[in-house]
Amino acid sequence: MKLIKLLSLLAMPLIMAQQSTRFIYQVTQTPDSTNTEKKTELAYLDADGKRSLFYAENSLKRDSLMDRMRATKNFDRTQMQNLRSNLQFTIEKDLTNQSLIYKSRIGRDNYSYSETPVFEWKILPETVKIGDYQTQKAETRFGGRTWYAWFTQEVPLQDGPYKFSGLPGLIVKVQDDKGDYSFDLMQTKKITEIYQPLNRGQFITLSKSKYRDMEKKMQKDPASFINALRNSGGRGGGNRPPMSPQEMQEMQKQREAEIKSRNNPIELK
């Protein structure tokens, strides 16, 4: 009996190491520089110590809804509209080398790029307790913004929301100096494994600079850009029938409205 108890105790660290943790952040942002109204939603950071995935809570809800729709064969697109997010991307990090893969959509297609961000953190003497954690302040420049982060060594995970990482502990809070974007840890919980988003077709891999160029072209003229992609066969979202003129018009209107309300991105450059 003593041997069994001893083996159980020895196995505990291994069992715990195999678990993943979900860090739930409240994301507050001002995507429209002409409108001071802030948008707030939840995002998840799933991590197992070796890798992590950052994504919007509504992404998980949409996938769950799609599973139910497929099971019942009752496809109600209005329910999907209620789960729209301002965080239309996922970020997969390799925590061993601090590299990441950014995945998102442009038009109807899926794109991804790899990046190893360089965060030149300046750790400041200021400390403060946030929730249950004792944190310390740090500062960096990234994406054309000055960012302040509060990290805790009580969680020995060199990770954080969005692309942020590289501090000696979990980032509990990070915000830019203008107050346009803020990520605040609200809750943590154990999960069996890191969330796997539904497969929505193949991803086209390109460089970050190429991706940003395509975003700019899409924002400048959505209809022409999508037509050019379709005519060239450059589709990353799976086999879809050609878009009708009415679909093109509806998408253009939708994209134009989104463009007007997304003129203040997280990364300015």
PDB file of C-alpha atoms in Angstrom:
ATOM      1  CA  MET A   1       0.000   0.000   0.000  1.00  0.00           C
ATOM      2  CA  LYS A   2       2.800   2.384   0.868  1.00  0.00           C
ATOM      3  CA  LEU A   3       4.453   1.588  -2.464  1.00  0.00           C
ATOM      4  CA  ILE A   4       1.220   2.380  -4.337  1.00  0.00           C
ATOM      5  CA  LYS A   5       0.900   5.695  -2.492  1.00  0.00           C
ATOM      6  CA  LEU A   6       4.510   6.540  -3.263  1.00  0.00           C
ATOM      7  CA  LEU A   7       4.059   5.751  -6.953  1.00  0.00           C
ATOM      8  CA  SER A   8       0.924   7.903  -7.006  1.00  0.00           C
ATOM      9  CA  LEU A   9       2.799  10.832  -5.518  1.00  0.00           C
ATOM     10  CA  LEU A  10       5.628  10.423  -8.014  1.00  0.00           C
ATOM     11  CA  ALA A  11       3.148  10.339 -10.863  1.00  0.00           C
ATOM     12  CA  MET A  12       1.404  13.569  -9.794  1.00  0.00           C
ATOM     13  CA  PRO A  13       3.905  15.988 -11.402  1.00  0.00           C
ATOM     14  CA  LEU A  14       3.680  14.033 -14.672  1.00  0.00           C
ATOM     15  CA  ILE A  15      -0.127  14.154 -14.633  1.00  0.00           C
ATOM     16  CA  MET A  16      -0.094  17.868 -13.897  1.00  0.00           C
ATOM     17  CA  ALA A  17       2.464  18.481 -16.628  1.00  0.00           C
ATOM     18  CA  GLN A  18       0.169  16.783 -19.130  1.00  0.00           C
ATOM     19  CA  GLN A  19      -2.669  19.152 -18.299  1.00  0.00           C
ATOM     20  CA  SER A  20      -3.301  22.371 -20.159  1.00  0.00           C
ATOM     21  CA  THR A  21      -4.449  25.683 -18.754  1.00  0.00           C
ATOM     22  CA  ARG A  22      -6.893  28.177 -20.219  1.00  0.00           C
ATOM     23  CA  PHE A  23      -6.182  31.803 -19.362  1.00  0.00           C
ATOM     24  CA  ILE A  24      -9.271  33.917 -20.005  1.00  0.00           C
ATOM     25  CA  TYR A  25      -8.603  37.543 -20.920  1.00  0.00           C
ATOM     26  CA  GLN A  26     -10.953  40.459 -21.309  1.00  0.00           C
ATOM     27  CA  VAL A  27      -9.974  42.327 -24.459  1.00  0.00           C
ATOM     28  CA  THR A  28     -10.942  45.986 -24.635  1.00  0.00           C
ATOM     29  CA  GLN A  29     -10.226  47.795 -27.879  1.00  0.00           C
ATOM     30  CA  THR A  30     -10.982  50.879 -29.900  1.00  0.00           C
ATOM     31  CA  PRO A  31     -10.863  49.573 -33.488  1.00  0.00           C
ATOM     32  CA  ASP A  32     -12.303  52.810 -34.917  1.00  0.00           C
ATOM     33  CA  SER A  33     -10.154  55.882 -34.327  1.00  0.00           C
ATOM     34  CA  THR A  34     -13.095  58.125 -35.259  1.00  0.00           C
ATOM     35  CA  ASN A  35     -15.339  56.555 -32.618  1.00  0.00           C
ATOM     36  CA  THR A  36     -14.316  56.460 -28.967  1.00  0.00           C
ATOM     37  CA  GLU A  37     -16.728  53.612 -28.234  1.00  0.00           C
ATOM     38  CA  LYS A  38     -14.774  50.651 -26.925  1.00  0.00           C
ATOM     39  CA  LYS A  39     -15.448  47.043 -27.884  1.00  0.00           C
ATOM     40  CA  THR A  40     -15.094  44.381 -25.215  1.00  0.00           C
ATOM     41  CA  GLU A  41     -15.012  40.605 -25.561  1.00  0.00           C
ATOM     42  CA  LEU A  42     -13.296  37.572 -24.082  1.00  0.00           C
ATOM     43  CA  ALA A  43     -10.337  35.736 -25.574  1.00  0.00           C
ATOM     44  CA  TYR A  44      -8.626  32.520 -24.545  1.00  0.00           C
ATOM     45  CA  LEU A  45      -4.969  31.630 -24.215  1.00  0.00           C
ATOM     46  CA  ASP A  46      -4.639  27.826 -24.046  1.00  0.00           C
ATOM     47  CA  ALA A  47      -1.155  26.696 -23.013  1.00  0.00           C
ATOM     48  CA  ASP A  48       0.552  23.449 -22.042  1.00  0.00           C
ATOM     49  CA  GLY A  49       4.042  24.782 -21.351  1.00  0.00           C
ATOM     50  CA  LYS A  50       5.411  23.975 -24.801  1.00  0.00           C
ATOM     51  CA  ARG A  51       2.875  25.648 -27.057  1.00  0.00           C
ATOM     52  CA  SER A  52      -0.146  27.921 -26.817  1.00  0.00           C
ATOM     53  CA  LEU A  53      -3.088  29.155 -28.844  1.00  0.00           C
ATOM     54  CA  PHE A  54      -4.692  32.589 -28.550  1.00  0.00           C
ATOM     55  CA  TYR A  55      -8.175  33.057 -30.019  1.00  0.00           C
ATOM     56  CA  ALA A  56     -11.528  34.744 -29.461  1.00  0.00           C
ATOM     57  CA  GLU A  57     -14.082  33.057 -27.209  1.00  0.00           C
ATOM     58  CA  ASN A  58     -16.635  33.494 -29.993  1.00  0.00           C
ATOM     59  CA  SER A  59     -14.478  31.345 -32.272  1.00  0.00           C
ATOM     60  CA  LEU A  60     -14.979  28.400 -29.953  1.00  0.00           C
ATOM     61  CA  LYS A  61     -18.694  29.173 -29.680  1.00  0.00           C
ATOM     62  CA  ARG A  62     -19.022  29.338 -33.463  1.00  0.00           C
ATOM     63  CA  ASP A  63     -17.306  25.978 -33.860  1.00  0.00           C
ATOM     64  CA  SER A  64     -19.597  24.433 -31.247  1.00  0.00           C
ATOM     65  CA  LEU A  65     -22.615  25.912 -33.031  1.00  0.00           C
ATOM     66  CA  MET A  66     -21.410  24.558 -36.381  1.00  0.00           C
ATOM     67  CA  ASP A  67     -21.064  21.087 -34.858  1.00  0.00           C
ATOM     68  CA  ARG A  68     -24.659  21.245 -33.608  1.00  0.00           C
ATOM     69  CA  MET A  69     -25.919  22.542 -36.959  1.00  0.00           C
ATOM     70  CA  ARG A  70     -24.206  19.703 -38.806  1.00  0.00           C
ATOM     71  CA  ALA A  71     -25.629  17.162 -36.391  1.00  0.00           C
ATOM     72  CA  THR A  72     -29.188  18.515 -36.697  1.00  0.00           C
ATOM     73  CA  LYS A  73     -28.836  19.619 -40.349  1.00  0.00           C
ATOM     74  CA  ASN A  74     -30.413  22.915 -39.295  1.00  0.00           C
ATOM     75  CA  PHE A  75     -28.208  25.720 -40.585  1.00  0.00           C
ATOM     76  CA  ASP A  76     -29.293  29.069 -39.186  1.00  0.00           C
ATOM     77  CA  ARG A  77     -26.796  31.727 -40.262  1.00  0.00           C
ATOM     78  CA  THR A  78     -28.406  34.391 -38.075  1.00  0.00           C
ATOM     79  CA  GLN A  79     -27.029  32.610 -35.009  1.00  0.00           C
ATOM     80  CA  MET A  80     -23.543  32.842 -36.479  1.00  0.00           C
ATOM     81  CA  GLN A  81     -23.925  36.598 -36.942  1.00  0.00           C
ATOM     82  CA  ASN A  82     -24.483  36.968 -33.208  1.00  0.00           C
ATOM     83  CA  LEU A  83     -21.048  35.444 -32.602  1.00  0.00           C
ATOM     84  CA  ARG A  84     -18.988  37.849 -34.695  1.00  0.00           C
ATOM     85  CA  SER A  85     -15.689  38.934 -33.189  1.00  0.00           C
ATOM     86  CA  ASN A  86     -13.262  41.819 -33.573  1.00  0.00           C
ATOM     87  CA  LEU A  87     -10.452  39.299 -33.050  1.00  0.00           C
ATOM     88  CA  GLN A  88     -10.637  37.475 -36.365  1.00  0.00           C
ATOM     89  CA  PHE A  89      -7.393  35.545 -36.035  1.00  0.00           C
ATOM     90  CA  THR A  90      -5.647  32.796 -34.121  1.00  0.00           C
ATOM     91  CA  ILE A  91      -2.048  32.846 -32.921  1.00  0.00           C
ATOM     92  CA  GLU A  92      -0.183  29.582 -32.377  1.00  0.00           C
ATOM     93  CA  LYS A  93       3.027  29.948 -30.393  1.00  0.00           C
ATOM     94  CA  ASP A  94       5.975  27.606 -30.015  1.00  0.00           C
ATOM     95  CA  LEU A  95       7.068  28.531 -26.505  1.00  0.00           C
ATOM     96  CA  THR A  96      10.436  26.798 -26.825  1.00  0.00           C
ATOM     97  CA  ASN A  97      11.717  29.341 -29.346  1.00  0.00           C
ATOM     98  CA  GLN A  98       9.086  32.112 -28.992  1.00  0.00           C
ATOM     99  CA  SER A  99       8.043  31.777 -32.645  1.00  0.00           C
ATOM    100  CA  LEU A 100       4.423  31.973 -33.755  1.00  0.00           C
ATOM    101  CA  ILE A 101       2.030  31.363 -36.623  1.00  0.00           C
ATOM    102  CA  TYR A 102      -0.633  33.984 -37.271  1.00  0.00           C
ATOM    103  CA  LYS A 103      -3.774  32.755 -39.058  1.00  0.00           C
ATOM    104  CA  SER A 104      -6.605  34.862 -40.394  1.00  0.00           C
ATOM    105  CA  ARG A 105      -8.821  35.479 -43.401  1.00  0.00           C
ATOM    106  CA  ILE A 106      -8.741  38.021 -46.198  1.00  0.00           C
ATOM    107  CA  GLY A 107     -12.005  37.978 -48.082  1.00  0.00           C
ATOM    108  CA  ARG A 108     -13.064  34.336 -48.350  1.00  0.00           C
ATOM    109  CA  ASP A 109      -9.572  32.867 -48.132  1.00  0.00           C
ATOM    110  CA  ASN A 110      -7.376  31.605 -45.285  1.00  0.00           C
ATOM    111  CA  TYR A 111      -3.843  32.930 -44.868  1.00  0.00           C
ATOM    112  CA  SER A 112      -1.021  32.408 -42.399  1.00  0.00           C
ATOM    113  CA  TYR A 113       2.448  33.758 -41.760  1.00  0.00           C
ATOM    114  CA  SER A 114       5.262  32.857 -39.386  1.00  0.00           C
ATOM    115  CA  GLU A 115       6.961  35.363 -37.122  1.00  0.00           C
ATOM    116  CA  THR A 116       9.454  35.464 -34.266  1.00  0.00           C
ATOM    117  CA  PRO A 117       8.660  38.821 -32.609  1.00  0.00           C
ATOM    118  CA  VAL A 118      11.510  40.622 -30.873  1.00  0.00           C
ATOM    119  CA  PHE A 119      10.316  42.157 -27.619  1.00  0.00           C
ATOM    120  CA  GLU A 120      12.979  44.326 -26.018  1.00  0.00           C
ATOM    121  CA  TRP A 121      11.355  44.432 -22.612  1.00  0.00           C
ATOM    122  CA  LYS A 122      12.465  46.990 -20.052  1.00  0.00           C
ATOM    123  CA  ILE A 123      11.527  45.644 -16.626  1.00  0.00           C
ATOM    124  CA  LEU A 124      10.513  48.482 -14.314  1.00  0.00           C
ATOM    125  CA  PRO A 125      10.674  48.577 -10.485  1.00  0.00           C
ATOM    126  CA  GLU A 126       6.921  49.159 -10.087  1.00  0.00           C
ATOM    127  CA  THR A 127       4.955  46.262  -8.572  1.00  0.00           C
ATOM    128  CA  VAL A 128       1.239  45.852  -7.949  1.00  0.00           C
ATOM    129  CA  LYS A 129      -1.135  43.083  -6.981  1.00  0.00           C
ATOM    130  CA  ILE A 130      -3.647  42.272  -9.719  1.00  0.00           C
ATOM    131  CA  GLY A 131      -6.270  39.806  -8.601  1.00  0.00           C
ATOM    132  CA  ASP A 132      -4.470  36.963  -6.873  1.00  0.00           C
ATOM    133  CA  TYR A 133      -1.104  37.696  -8.438  1.00  0.00           C
ATOM    134  CA  GLN A 134       1.790  39.891  -7.432  1.00  0.00           C
ATOM    135  CA  THR A 135       2.948  41.525 -10.655  1.00  0.00           C
ATOM    136  CA  GLN A 136       5.778  43.679 -11.924  1.00  0.00           C
ATOM    137  CA  LYS A 137       5.601  46.258 -14.704  1.00  0.00           C
ATOM    138  CA  ALA A 138       7.533  46.126 -17.978  1.00  0.00           C
ATOM    139  CA  GLU A 139       7.636  48.282 -21.104  1.00  0.00           C
ATOM    140  CA  THR A 140       8.322  47.621 -24.787  1.00  0.00           C
ATOM    141  CA  ARG A 141       7.767  48.985 -28.299  1.00  0.00           C
ATOM    142  CA  PHE A 142       5.929  46.734 -30.737  1.00  0.00           C
ATOM    143  CA  GLY A 143       3.898  47.293 -33.880  1.00  0.00           C
ATOM    144  CA  GLY A 144       4.287  51.063 -33.734  1.00  0.00           C
ATOM    145  CA  ARG A 145       2.942  51.314 -30.176  1.00  0.00           C
ATOM    146  CA  THR A 146       4.377  51.604 -26.674  1.00  0.00           C
ATOM    147  CA  TRP A 147       3.093  48.788 -24.477  1.00  0.00           C
ATOM    148  CA  TYR A 148       3.037  48.336 -20.708  1.00  0.00           C
ATOM    149  CA  ALA A 149       2.755  44.841 -19.303  1.00  0.00           C
ATOM    150  CA  TRP A 150       2.332  43.465 -15.812  1.00  0.00           C
ATOM    151  CA  PHE A 151       3.696  39.942 -15.389  1.00  0.00           C
ATOM    152  CA  THR A 152       3.818  37.473 -12.517  1.00  0.00           C
ATOM    153  CA  GLN A 153       6.530  34.966 -11.724  1.00  0.00           C
ATOM    154  CA  GLU A 154       3.956  33.039  -9.706  1.00  0.00           C
ATOM    155  CA  VAL A 155       2.955  31.470 -13.035  1.00  0.00           C
ATOM    156  CA  PRO A 156       6.265  30.368 -14.613  1.00  0.00           C
ATOM    157  CA  LEU A 157       4.996  30.592 -18.189  1.00  0.00           C
ATOM    158  CA  GLN A 158       6.762  33.013 -20.535  1.00  0.00           C
ATOM    159  CA  ASP A 159       3.631  33.803 -22.480  1.00  0.00           C
ATOM    160  CA  GLY A 160       0.754  36.234 -22.698  1.00  0.00           C
ATOM    161  CA  PRO A 161      -2.194  37.371 -24.823  1.00  0.00           C
ATOM    162  CA  TYR A 162      -1.922  38.205 -28.514  1.00  0.00           C
ATOM    163  CA  LYS A 163       1.737  37.914 -29.645  1.00  0.00           C
ATOM    164  CA  PHE A 164       3.218  39.056 -26.335  1.00  0.00           C
ATOM    165  CA  SER A 165       5.750  36.809 -24.594  1.00  0.00           C
ATOM    166  CA  GLY A 166       9.330  36.738 -23.375  1.00  0.00           C
ATOM    167  CA  LEU A 167       8.920  38.016 -19.819  1.00  0.00           C
ATOM    168  CA  PRO A 168       9.958  35.840 -16.829  1.00  0.00           C
ATOM    169  CA  GLY A 169       6.371  34.874 -16.073  1.00  0.00           C
ATOM    170  CA  LEU A 170       2.805  35.065 -17.341  1.00  0.00           C
ATOM    171  CA  ILE A 171       1.578  38.435 -18.596  1.00  0.00           C
ATOM    172  CA  VAL A 172      -1.468  39.252 -16.464  1.00  0.00           C
ATOM    173  CA  LYS A 173      -2.208  42.585 -18.128  1.00  0.00           C
ATOM    174  CA  VAL A 174      -0.890  44.468 -21.143  1.00  0.00           C
ATOM    175  CA  GLN A 175      -2.081  47.724 -22.661  1.00  0.00           C
ATOM    176  CA  ASP A 176      -0.802  50.385 -25.040  1.00  0.00           C
ATOM    177  CA  ASP A 177       0.026  53.854 -23.787  1.00  0.00           C
ATOM    178  CA  LYS A 178      -2.937  55.451 -25.615  1.00  0.00           C
ATOM    179  CA  GLY A 179      -5.448  53.080 -24.060  1.00  0.00           C
ATOM    180  CA  ASP A 180      -6.648  51.778 -27.423  1.00  0.00           C
ATOM    181  CA  TYR A 181      -5.994  48.138 -26.553  1.00  0.00           C
ATOM    182  CA  SER A 182      -5.967  46.290 -23.252  1.00  0.00           C
ATOM    183  CA  PHE A 183      -5.753  42.593 -22.364  1.00  0.00           C
ATOM    184  CA  ASP A 184      -6.680  41.749 -18.762  1.00  0.00           C
ATOM    185  CA  LEU A 185      -6.541  38.288 -17.202  1.00  0.00           C
ATOM    186  CA  MET A 186      -9.917  37.491 -15.650  1.00  0.00           C
ATOM    187  CA  GLN A 187      -9.838  33.764 -14.909  1.00  0.00           C
ATOM    188  CA  THR A 188      -7.805  30.570 -15.264  1.00  0.00           C
ATOM    189  CA  LYS A 189      -8.977  26.992 -15.439  1.00  0.00           C
ATOM    190  CA  LYS A 190      -7.586  23.561 -16.248  1.00  0.00           C
ATOM    191  CA  ILE A 191      -8.557  21.952 -19.543  1.00  0.00           C
ATOM    192  CA  THR A 192      -7.836  18.531 -20.963  1.00  0.00           C
ATOM    193  CA  GLU A 193      -6.124  19.835 -24.095  1.00  0.00           C
ATOM    194  CA  ILE A 194      -5.520  22.924 -26.199  1.00  0.00           C
ATOM    195  CA  TYR A 195      -8.508  23.842 -28.374  1.00  0.00           C
ATOM    196  CA  GLN A 196      -8.323  22.759 -32.004  1.00  0.00           C
ATOM    197  CA  PRO A 197     -10.238  25.117 -34.333  1.00  0.00           C
ATOM    198  CA  LEU A 198     -12.457  23.572 -36.988  1.00  0.00           C
ATOM    199  CA  ASN A 199     -10.731  23.061 -40.314  1.00  0.00           C
ATOM    200  CA  ARG A 200     -12.149  25.602 -42.756  1.00  0.00           C
ATOM    201  CA  GLY A 201     -10.008  24.710 -45.743  1.00  0.00           C
ATOM    202  CA  GLN A 202      -6.358  25.062 -46.637  1.00  0.00           C
ATOM    203  CA  PHE A 203      -4.225  28.007 -45.562  1.00  0.00           C
ATOM    204  CA  ILE A 204      -2.073  29.951 -47.985  1.00  0.00           C
ATOM    205  CA  THR A 205       1.303  30.605 -46.337  1.00  0.00           C
ATOM    206  CA  LEU A 206       3.116  33.836 -47.097  1.00  0.00           C
ATOM    207  CA  SER A 207       5.393  36.376 -45.450  1.00  0.00           C
ATOM    208  CA  LYS A 208       4.069  38.901 -42.955  1.00  0.00           C
ATOM    209  CA  SER A 209       4.904  41.797 -45.279  1.00  0.00           C
ATOM    210  CA  LYS A 210       3.043  40.131 -48.144  1.00  0.00           C
ATOM    211  CA  TYR A 211       0.067  39.476 -45.886  1.00  0.00           C
ATOM    212  CA  ARG A 212      -0.050  43.123 -44.809  1.00  0.00           C
ATOM    213  CA  ASP A 213       0.192  44.240 -48.452  1.00  0.00           C
ATOM    214  CA  MET A 214      -2.768  42.026 -49.306  1.00  0.00           C
ATOM    215  CA  GLU A 215      -4.736  43.446 -46.377  1.00  0.00           C
ATOM    216  CA  LYS A 216      -4.115  46.970 -47.652  1.00  0.00           C
ATOM    217  CA  LYS A 217      -5.199  46.045 -51.177  1.00  0.00           C
ATOM    218  CA  MET A 218      -8.301  44.361 -49.806  1.00  0.00           C
ATOM    219  CA  GLN A 219      -9.180  47.439 -47.749  1.00  0.00           C
ATOM    220  CA  LYS A 220      -8.645  49.765 -50.714  1.00  0.00           C
ATOM    221  CA  ASP A 221     -10.854  47.839 -53.159  1.00  0.00           C
ATOM    222  CA  PRO A 222     -12.506  44.704 -51.722  1.00  0.00           C
ATOM    223  CA  ALA A 223     -14.513  43.709 -54.814  1.00  0.00           C
ATOM    224  CA  SER A 224     -11.605  43.982 -57.277  1.00  0.00           C
ATOM    225  CA  PHE A 225      -9.261  42.203 -54.886  1.00  0.00           C
ATOM    226  CA  ILE A 226     -11.584  39.227 -54.378  1.00  0.00           C
ATOM    227  CA  ASN A 227     -12.268  39.010 -58.124  1.00  0.00           C
ATOM    228  CA  ALA A 228      -8.534  38.966 -58.831  1.00  0.00           C
ATOM    229  CA  LEU A 229      -8.010  36.154 -56.337  1.00  0.00           C
ATOM    230  CA  ARG A 230     -10.823  34.114 -57.807  1.00  0.00           C
ATOM    231  CA  ASN A 231      -9.671  34.592 -61.398  1.00  0.00           C
ATOM    232  CA  SER A 232      -6.101  33.605 -60.501  1.00  0.00           C
ATOM    233  CA  GLY A 233      -7.258  30.483 -58.678  1.00  0.00           C
ATOM    234  CA  GLY A 234      -5.719  31.688 -55.429  1.00  0.00           C
ATOM    235  CA  ARG A 235      -8.249  30.295 -53.026  1.00  0.00           C
ATOM    236  CA  GLY A 236      -7.379  29.260 -49.469  1.00  0.00           C
ATOM    237  CA  GLY A 237     -10.855  28.535 -48.160  1.00  0.00           C
ATOM    238  CA  GLY A 238     -11.578  25.260 -49.945  1.00  0.00           C
ATOM    239  CA  ASN A 239     -13.636  24.595 -53.087  1.00  0.00           C
ATOM    240  CA  ARG A 240     -16.369  27.188 -53.356  1.00  0.00           C
ATOM    241  CA  PRO A 241     -18.547  28.136 -56.354  1.00  0.00           C
ATOM    242  CA  PRO A 242     -17.886  31.506 -58.005  1.00  0.00           C
ATOM    243  CA  MET A 243     -19.539  34.451 -56.308  1.00  0.00           C
ATOM    244  CA  SER A 244     -22.599  35.918 -57.983  1.00  0.00           C
ATOM    245  CA  PRO A 245     -22.787  39.687 -58.669  1.00  0.00           C
ATOM    246  CA  GLN A 246     -25.248  39.991 -55.789  1.00  0.00           C
ATOM    247  CA  GLU A 247     -22.873  38.158 -53.430  1.00  0.00           C
ATOM    248  CA  MET A 248     -20.030  40.389 -54.558  1.00  0.00           C
ATOM    249  CA  GLN A 249     -22.119  43.492 -53.902  1.00  0.00           C
ATOM    250  CA  GLU A 250     -23.158  42.292 -50.459  1.00  0.00           C
ATOM    251  CA  MET A 251     -19.589  41.373 -49.540  1.00  0.00           C
ATOM    252  CA  GLN A 252     -18.306  44.726 -50.763  1.00  0.00           C
ATOM    253  CA  LYS A 253     -20.821  46.605 -48.632  1.00  0.00           C
ATOM    254  CA  GLN A 254     -19.977  44.459 -45.615  1.00  0.00           C
ATOM    255  CA  ARG A 255     -16.253  44.884 -46.093  1.00  0.00           C
ATOM    256  CA  GLU A 256     -16.550  48.637 -46.618  1.00  0.00           C
ATOM    257  CA  ALA A 257     -18.436  48.930 -43.331  1.00  0.00           C
ATOM    258  CA  GLU A 258     -15.808  46.801 -41.579  1.00  0.00           C
ATOM    259  CA  ILE A 259     -12.985  48.823 -43.080  1.00  0.00           C
ATOM    260  CA  LYS A 260     -14.469  52.065 -41.785  1.00  0.00           C
ATOM    261  CA  SER A 261     -14.696  50.612 -38.284  1.00  0.00           C
ATOM    262  CA  ARG A 262     -11.227  48.988 -38.307  1.00  0.00           C
ATOM    263  CA  ASN A 263      -8.874  51.843 -39.013  1.00  0.00           C
ATOM    264  CA  ASN A 264      -6.983  51.530 -35.719  1.00  0.00           C
ATOM    265  CA  PRO A 265      -5.324  48.059 -35.755  1.00  0.00           C
ATOM    266  CA  ILE A 266      -3.319  46.559 -32.911  1.00  0.00           C
ATOM    267  CA  GLU A 267      -0.179  46.831 -35.000  1.00  0.00           C
ATOM    268  CA  LEU A 268       0.154  50.215 -36.689  1.00  0.00           C
ATOM    269  CA  LYS A 269       3.240  49.116 -38.616  1.00  0.00           C
TER     270      LYS A 269
END
